[in-house]
Short mmCIF file of C-alpha atoms (C1' of nucleotides) in Angstrom, two decimals:
data_model
loop_
_atom_site.label_atom_id
_atom_site.label_comp_id
_atom_site.label_asym_id
_atom_site.label_seq_id
_atom_site.Cartn_x
_atom_site.Cartn_y
_atom_site.Cartn_z
CA MET A 1 79.92 -24.19 -10.70
CA SER A 2 83.43 -25.40 -11.55
CA THR A 3 83.48 -28.94 -12.73
CA ASP A 4 87.04 -29.55 -13.82
CA THR A 5 88.71 -32.61 -12.42
CA ASP A 6 91.14 -30.70 -10.21
CA THR A 7 88.37 -28.81 -8.46
CA ILE A 8 86.30 -31.95 -8.06
CA ASP A 9 89.25 -33.79 -6.56
CA SER A 10 90.20 -30.91 -4.27
CA ASP A 11 86.67 -30.65 -3.00
CA LEU A 12 86.58 -34.32 -2.09
CA ILE A 13 90.03 -34.25 -0.51
CA GLU A 14 89.03 -31.31 1.61
CA ARG A 15 85.87 -32.99 2.81
CA LEU A 16 87.68 -36.22 3.58
CA ARG A 17 90.47 -34.47 5.49
CA ALA A 18 87.94 -32.48 7.46
CA ARG A 19 86.64 -35.75 8.83
CA GLY A 20 89.99 -37.45 9.17
CA GLN A 21 89.24 -39.93 6.43
CA ARG A 22 91.69 -41.16 3.85
CA VAL A 23 92.04 -40.15 0.26
CA THR A 24 92.13 -43.27 -1.90
CA SER A 25 92.16 -43.68 -5.64
CA GLN A 26 88.82 -45.50 -5.49
CA ARG A 27 87.20 -42.54 -3.77
CA LEU A 28 88.66 -40.06 -6.23
CA VAL A 29 87.61 -42.07 -9.26
CA ILE A 30 84.11 -42.79 -7.98
CA ASN A 31 83.65 -39.13 -7.17
CA ARG A 32 84.79 -38.00 -10.62
CA MET A 33 82.50 -40.51 -12.22
CA LEU A 34 79.51 -39.31 -10.19
CA GLN A 35 80.15 -35.68 -11.00
CA ALA A 36 80.70 -36.40 -14.68
CA ARG A 37 77.50 -38.39 -14.99
CA ASP A 38 75.00 -35.97 -13.57
CA ALA A 39 72.27 -38.58 -13.28
CA HIS A 40 70.88 -41.37 -11.13
CA VAL A 41 73.15 -44.34 -10.96
CA THR A 42 73.05 -47.78 -9.39
CA ALA A 43 76.01 -49.28 -7.56
CA GLU A 44 76.45 -51.66 -10.48
CA GLU A 45 76.70 -48.77 -12.94
CA VAL A 46 79.26 -47.06 -10.77
CA LEU A 47 81.30 -50.24 -10.67
CA THR A 48 81.17 -50.69 -14.43
CA ALA A 49 82.28 -47.13 -15.08
CA VAL A 50 84.95 -47.12 -12.40
CA SER A 51 86.37 -50.47 -13.49
CA GLN A 52 87.53 -48.93 -16.75
CA THR A 53 89.87 -46.62 -14.86
CA LEU A 54 90.50 -48.82 -11.86
CA PRO A 55 90.09 -52.50 -12.73
CA GLY A 56 89.58 -54.81 -9.77
CA THR A 57 87.40 -52.38 -7.83
CA SER A 58 84.81 -54.29 -5.86
CA LEU A 59 81.11 -53.81 -5.30
CA PRO A 60 81.40 -53.69 -1.49
CA THR A 61 83.84 -50.80 -1.91
CA VAL A 62 81.40 -49.02 -4.19
CA TYR A 63 78.63 -49.37 -1.61
CA ALA A 64 80.90 -48.26 1.22
CA THR A 65 82.05 -45.27 -0.78
CA LEU A 66 78.55 -44.23 -1.78
CA GLU A 67 77.47 -44.46 1.85
CA LEU A 68 80.45 -42.33 2.85
CA PHE A 69 79.69 -39.80 0.12
CA GLU A 70 76.14 -39.61 1.38
CA ARG A 71 77.44 -38.60 4.81
CA LEU A 72 79.74 -36.08 3.14
CA GLY A 73 76.76 -34.59 1.33
CA LEU A 74 78.02 -35.48 -2.14
CA VAL A 75 75.24 -37.88 -3.09
CA ARG A 76 71.71 -38.66 -2.11
CA ARG A 77 69.71 -41.80 -2.22
CA VAL A 78 66.73 -41.38 -4.51
CA SER A 79 63.40 -42.40 -2.97
CA ALA A 80 61.76 -43.61 -6.09
CA GLY A 81 62.00 -46.94 -7.80
CA GLY A 82 61.38 -50.17 -5.95
CA GLY A 83 64.31 -51.94 -7.60
CA ALA A 84 67.98 -51.24 -7.04
CA LEU A 85 69.08 -48.31 -4.92
CA LEU A 86 69.68 -45.17 -6.91
CA PHE A 87 72.27 -42.57 -6.00
CA ASP A 88 72.02 -39.04 -7.26
CA SER A 89 74.87 -36.56 -7.44
CA ARG A 90 72.45 -33.68 -7.88
CA THR A 91 72.09 -32.73 -4.27
CA VAL A 92 69.84 -29.75 -4.90
CA GLU A 93 66.17 -30.40 -4.33
CA HIS A 94 64.36 -31.73 -7.36
CA HIS A 95 61.54 -34.09 -8.25
CA HIS A 96 61.37 -37.36 -10.13
CA LEU A 97 59.36 -39.03 -12.84
CA VAL A 98 59.18 -42.80 -12.50
CA CYS A 99 57.91 -44.94 -15.35
CA ARG A 100 55.63 -47.68 -14.07
CA SER A 101 56.43 -49.80 -17.10
CA CYS A 102 60.21 -49.70 -17.52
CA GLY A 103 61.13 -48.28 -14.11
CA ALA A 104 63.25 -45.49 -15.58
CA VAL A 105 63.72 -42.47 -13.35
CA GLN A 106 64.22 -38.99 -14.72
CA ASP A 107 64.41 -35.57 -13.17
CA LEU A 108 61.51 -33.19 -13.13
CA ASP A 109 62.51 -29.59 -12.76
CA VAL A 110 59.43 -27.70 -11.70
CA SER A 111 58.76 -25.73 -8.62
CA VAL A 112 56.00 -26.80 -6.31
CA ASP A 113 54.97 -25.08 -3.13
CA LEU A 114 55.95 -27.57 -0.46
CA ALA A 115 55.35 -25.30 2.51
CA PRO A 116 51.98 -26.84 3.45
CA ALA A 117 53.54 -30.29 3.43
CA LEU A 118 56.48 -29.25 5.58
CA ASP A 119 54.15 -27.48 8.00
CA GLY A 120 51.92 -30.52 8.12
CA ALA A 121 54.91 -32.74 8.79
CA ARG A 122 55.99 -30.55 11.70
CA ALA A 123 52.48 -30.53 13.06
CA ALA A 124 52.69 -34.31 13.13
CA GLY A 125 55.82 -34.16 15.28
CA PHE A 126 58.08 -34.90 12.34
CA ALA A 127 61.30 -32.99 11.66
CA PRO A 128 61.50 -32.75 7.86
CA ASP A 129 64.86 -32.52 6.09
CA ARG A 130 63.60 -32.42 2.58
CA ALA A 131 60.64 -33.28 0.45
CA ALA A 132 60.43 -34.43 -3.12
CA LEU A 133 57.68 -35.36 -5.44
CA VAL A 134 57.52 -38.75 -7.13
CA VAL A 135 55.35 -38.69 -10.23
CA GLU A 136 54.41 -42.12 -11.54
CA GLY A 137 53.17 -42.82 -15.01
CA LEU A 138 54.36 -43.84 -18.42
CA CYS A 139 57.50 -42.43 -19.95
CA ASP A 140 57.82 -41.16 -23.48
CA ARG A 141 59.15 -44.44 -24.79
CA CYS A 142 56.75 -46.81 -23.01
CA ARG A 143 53.77 -44.76 -24.08
CA ALA A 144 54.47 -45.85 -27.65
CA ASP A 145 53.48 -49.47 -26.87
CA MET B 1 32.25 -46.05 3.23
CA SER B 2 30.93 -49.42 4.40
CA THR B 3 33.60 -51.55 5.92
CA ASP B 4 31.76 -54.59 7.23
CA THR B 5 33.15 -57.94 6.21
CA ASP B 6 30.23 -58.80 3.93
CA THR B 7 30.61 -55.64 1.91
CA ILE B 8 34.37 -56.05 1.71
CA ASP B 9 33.97 -59.63 0.51
CA SER B 10 31.28 -58.76 -2.01
CA ASP B 11 33.35 -55.99 -3.43
CA LEU B 12 36.30 -58.29 -4.00
CA ILE B 13 34.13 -61.08 -5.42
CA GLU B 14 32.60 -58.65 -7.86
CA ARG B 15 35.95 -57.37 -9.04
CA LEU B 16 37.34 -60.87 -9.42
CA ARG B 17 34.30 -62.11 -11.36
CA ALA B 18 34.45 -59.07 -13.61
CA ARG B 19 37.86 -60.23 -14.72
CA GLY B 20 37.10 -63.95 -14.76
CA GLN B 21 39.36 -64.65 -11.83
CA ARG B 22 38.67 -67.10 -9.05
CA VAL B 23 37.48 -66.41 -5.58
CA THR B 24 39.75 -68.21 -3.13
CA SER B 25 39.85 -68.15 0.64
CA GLN B 26 43.38 -66.73 0.54
CA ARG B 27 42.20 -63.77 -1.53
CA LEU B 28 39.24 -63.12 0.73
CA VAL B 29 41.30 -63.28 3.90
CA ILE B 30 44.14 -61.14 2.56
CA ASN B 31 41.64 -58.56 1.38
CA ARG B 32 39.87 -58.44 4.75
CA MET B 33 43.20 -58.07 6.48
CA LEU B 34 44.24 -55.20 4.22
CA GLN B 35 40.98 -53.32 4.71
CA ALA B 36 41.03 -53.87 8.46
CA ARG B 37 44.55 -52.59 8.80
CA ASP B 38 44.33 -49.26 7.05
CA ALA B 39 48.09 -48.81 6.89
CA HIS B 40 51.21 -49.69 4.98
CA VAL B 41 52.11 -53.34 5.20
CA THR B 42 54.91 -55.55 3.97
CA ALA B 43 54.31 -58.95 2.42
CA GLU B 44 55.71 -60.50 5.59
CA GLU B 45 53.20 -58.65 7.76
CA VAL B 46 50.36 -59.78 5.53
CA LEU B 47 51.55 -63.36 5.83
CA THR B 48 51.77 -63.19 9.61
CA ALA B 49 48.28 -61.76 9.94
CA VAL B 50 46.73 -64.08 7.39
CA SER B 51 48.38 -67.16 8.86
CA GLN B 52 46.28 -66.79 12.00
CA THR B 53 43.13 -67.34 10.01
CA LEU B 54 44.59 -69.49 7.26
CA PRO B 55 47.64 -71.40 8.46
CA GLY B 56 49.90 -72.70 5.72
CA THR B 57 49.49 -69.70 3.47
CA SER B 58 52.71 -69.07 1.59
CA LEU B 59 54.70 -65.95 0.84
CA PRO B 60 54.59 -66.47 -2.94
CA THR B 61 50.80 -66.51 -2.71
CA VAL B 62 50.85 -63.29 -0.72
CA TYR B 63 52.99 -61.62 -3.37
CA ALA B 64 50.85 -62.95 -6.21
CA THR B 65 47.71 -61.76 -4.45
CA LEU B 66 49.06 -58.32 -3.71
CA GLU B 67 50.09 -57.98 -7.33
CA LEU B 68 46.62 -59.04 -8.41
CA PHE B 69 45.01 -56.60 -5.97
CA GLU B 70 47.18 -53.87 -7.40
CA ARG B 71 45.74 -54.57 -10.85
CA LEU B 72 42.26 -54.61 -9.34
CA GLY B 73 42.90 -51.20 -7.83
CA LEU B 74 42.61 -52.39 -4.24
CA VAL B 75 46.18 -51.70 -3.19
CA ARG B 76 49.06 -49.55 -4.24
CA ARG B 77 52.75 -49.94 -3.90
CA VAL B 78 54.22 -47.15 -1.82
CA SER B 79 57.20 -45.37 -3.38
CA ALA B 80 59.00 -44.55 -0.24
CA GLY B 81 61.35 -46.67 1.81
CA GLY B 82 64.33 -48.41 0.27
CA GLY B 83 63.77 -51.60 2.23
CA ALA B 84 60.92 -54.06 1.80
CA LEU B 85 58.07 -53.28 -0.57
CA LEU B 86 55.15 -51.56 1.10
CA PHE B 87 51.57 -52.03 0.05
CA ASP B 88 48.93 -49.50 0.92
CA SER B 89 45.21 -50.13 1.00
CA ARG B 90 44.49 -46.40 1.02
CA THR B 91 44.13 -45.90 -2.68
CA VAL B 92 43.21 -42.24 -2.45
CA GLU B 93 46.06 -39.85 -3.14
CA HIS B 94 48.09 -38.99 -0.09
CA HIS B 95 51.64 -38.21 0.89
CA HIS B 96 54.19 -39.91 3.08
CA LEU B 97 56.61 -39.11 5.84
CA VAL B 98 59.65 -41.37 5.90
CA CYS B 99 61.98 -41.42 8.88
CA ARG B 100 65.61 -41.49 7.80
CA SER B 101 66.59 -43.11 11.07
CA CYS B 102 64.11 -45.93 11.67
CA GLY B 103 62.60 -46.12 8.18
CA ALA B 104 59.03 -45.86 9.45
CA VAL B 105 56.49 -44.59 6.93
CA GLN B 106 53.42 -42.65 7.96
CA ASP B 107 50.73 -40.83 6.06
CA LEU B 108 50.72 -37.10 5.63
CA ASP B 109 47.31 -35.66 4.92
CA VAL B 110 47.84 -32.23 3.52
CA SER B 111 46.89 -30.80 0.21
CA VAL B 112 49.58 -29.59 -2.12
CA ASP B 113 49.07 -28.05 -5.50
CA LEU B 114 50.49 -30.66 -7.85
CA ALA B 115 49.26 -29.10 -11.07
CA PRO B 116 52.63 -27.55 -12.01
CA ALA B 117 54.32 -30.90 -11.53
CA LEU B 118 51.78 -32.74 -13.64
CA ASP B 119 51.99 -30.11 -16.34
CA GLY B 120 55.77 -30.28 -16.26
CA ALA B 121 55.64 -34.06 -16.54
CA ARG B 122 53.41 -33.83 -19.61
CA ALA B 123 55.69 -31.24 -21.13
CA ALA B 124 58.50 -33.78 -20.79
CA GLY B 125 56.49 -36.34 -22.77
CA PHE B 126 55.50 -38.25 -19.67
CA ALA B 127 51.95 -39.48 -19.03
CA PRO B 128 51.44 -39.08 -15.29
CA ASP B 129 49.05 -41.34 -13.37
CA ARG B 130 49.62 -39.92 -9.95
CA ALA B 131 52.03 -37.91 -7.90
CA ALA B 132 52.87 -38.10 -4.25
CA LEU B 133 55.21 -36.31 -1.98
CA VAL B 134 57.85 -38.13 0.05
CA VAL B 135 59.01 -36.09 3.01
CA GLU B 136 62.19 -37.36 4.64
CA GLY B 137 63.34 -36.47 8.08
CA LEU B 138 63.21 -37.66 11.65
CA CYS B 139 60.06 -39.03 13.18
CA ASP B 140 58.71 -38.12 16.56
CA ARG B 141 60.34 -41.06 18.26
CA CYS B 142 63.78 -40.85 16.63
CA ARG B 143 64.03 -37.15 17.35
CA ALA B 144 64.27 -38.00 21.05
CA ASP B 145 67.71 -39.57 20.59
"C1'" DA C 1 36.60 -81.90 -16.06
"C1'" DT C 2 39.58 -78.31 -16.84
"C1'" DG C 3 42.20 -74.67 -15.94
"C1'" DA C 4 43.55 -71.36 -12.46
"C1'" DC C 5 45.56 -71.06 -7.90
"C1'" DT C 6 48.35 -72.71 -4.18
"C1'" DG C 7 52.41 -74.41 -1.62
"C1'" DC C 8 56.95 -75.93 -1.66
"C1'" DA C 9 61.59 -75.46 -2.93
"C1'" DA C 10 64.92 -73.30 -5.12
"C1'" DA C 11 66.84 -69.54 -7.79
"C1'" DC C 12 67.68 -64.78 -8.19
"C1'" DT C 13 68.94 -59.92 -7.31
"C1'" DC C 14 70.70 -56.63 -4.54
"C1'" DT C 15 73.08 -55.37 -0.37
"C1'" DT C 16 75.79 -56.22 3.74
"C1'" DT C 17 79.31 -58.50 6.68
"C1'" DG C 18 83.82 -60.88 8.17
"C1'" DC C 19 88.31 -61.32 7.62
"C1'" DA C 20 93.14 -60.95 5.73
"C1'" DC C 21 96.01 -58.01 2.94
"C1'" DA C 22 97.25 -53.49 1.14
"C1'" DA C 23 98.12 -48.61 1.47
"C1'" DC C 24 97.29 -43.95 3.22
"C1'" DA C 25 98.98 -40.80 6.84
"C1'" DT D 1 103.91 -48.06 12.07
"C1'" DG D 2 99.17 -47.91 13.02
"C1'" DT D 3 94.90 -47.87 11.35
"C1'" DT D 4 91.68 -47.24 7.75
"C1'" DG D 5 90.25 -48.97 3.45
"C1'" DT D 6 90.02 -52.63 0.03
"C1'" DG D 7 88.99 -57.11 -2.13
"C1'" DC D 8 87.31 -61.59 -1.78
"C1'" DA D 9 83.97 -64.76 -0.34
"C1'" DA D 10 80.04 -65.74 1.79
"C1'" DA D 11 75.88 -64.64 4.18
"C1'" DG D 12 71.37 -62.12 4.31
"C1'" DA D 13 67.09 -60.05 3.05
"C1'" DG D 14 63.44 -59.77 -0.04
"C1'" DT D 15 61.25 -61.25 -4.20
"C1'" DT D 16 60.38 -64.27 -8.10
"C1'" DT D 17 60.00 -68.65 -10.69
"C1'" DG D 18 59.05 -73.76 -11.78
"C1'" DC D 19 56.52 -77.45 -10.91
"C1'" DA D 20 53.18 -80.83 -9.01
"C1'" DG D 21 49.03 -81.14 -6.64
"C1'" DT D 22 44.54 -78.86 -5.30
"C1'" DC D 23 40.36 -76.51 -5.74
"C1'" DA D 24 36.99 -73.18 -7.86
"C1'" DT D 25 33.96 -73.11 -11.62
#
DNA sequence: ATGACTGCAAACTCTTTGCACAACA
DNA sequence: TGTTGTGCAAAGAGTTTGCAGTCAT
């Protein structure tokens, strides 16, 4: 997977053009930031990071951009914590560990056989897109208390 | 499982006494409501239902009570939708289907082998309490659009 | 009687919306 | 030039907190 800035930019530009949407500096910078930080981020974190390159960027723009990127398939909302929305630039299927004490979310890379769940979902008249496991418990750090 | 009102009340009273906490009419009514409606509910829905029996009940009390019930092991927070918090009186492990269109959450009763995930969590220094699958897609109703 | 619980009001956090200006195409 | 996108401000939704009065024990 090529992750240099040019490729990342080109990929976004291509996707935007394909849908007749405009290429703006905010979109480029937010996209670079998401790809660079291969982790779960909140809108606030995106704003903080982006503001260093592009001061004056606003939170509504960050939300609008993240929503757009979700439609473009560049980010996914993480169904995990109950607090702020989390956006994940890892679009491949993976699971999450959620600490019930500090709320931190981290990736869990294991493979689980989800076929029975997907079959069950279909049997219930549901059309599944994807399935992910949420494991709740205490993280490394909080366990020390 | 006995689900008559007397048993439900006694069970709550016992758990409250065991922790030196008071038995109030709000707690009894909220508990009966949760057991009667064996589904995911929001704080708002609890308030609406409880208000019929106990007018004047407040939302802060509902939240405080649900939090208490969570500590007593009577309810669990559902890690699913991004909207309002959902509380679930089914405390046995089960999975959820979440509709990406209407946001509805329904139970999915299938059995999935979670051992690899729990082992993986432990290997990452995480102490897992429980794990549940969140399956996203389109529900029966929304698929008709 | 005493301390926990409740209701009210207000604060808070996070997210969304409306509108005027800027800037991509 | 014609829209789409942005920033600002404000509104909304949901949850939490502070405080005075009430009620269980």
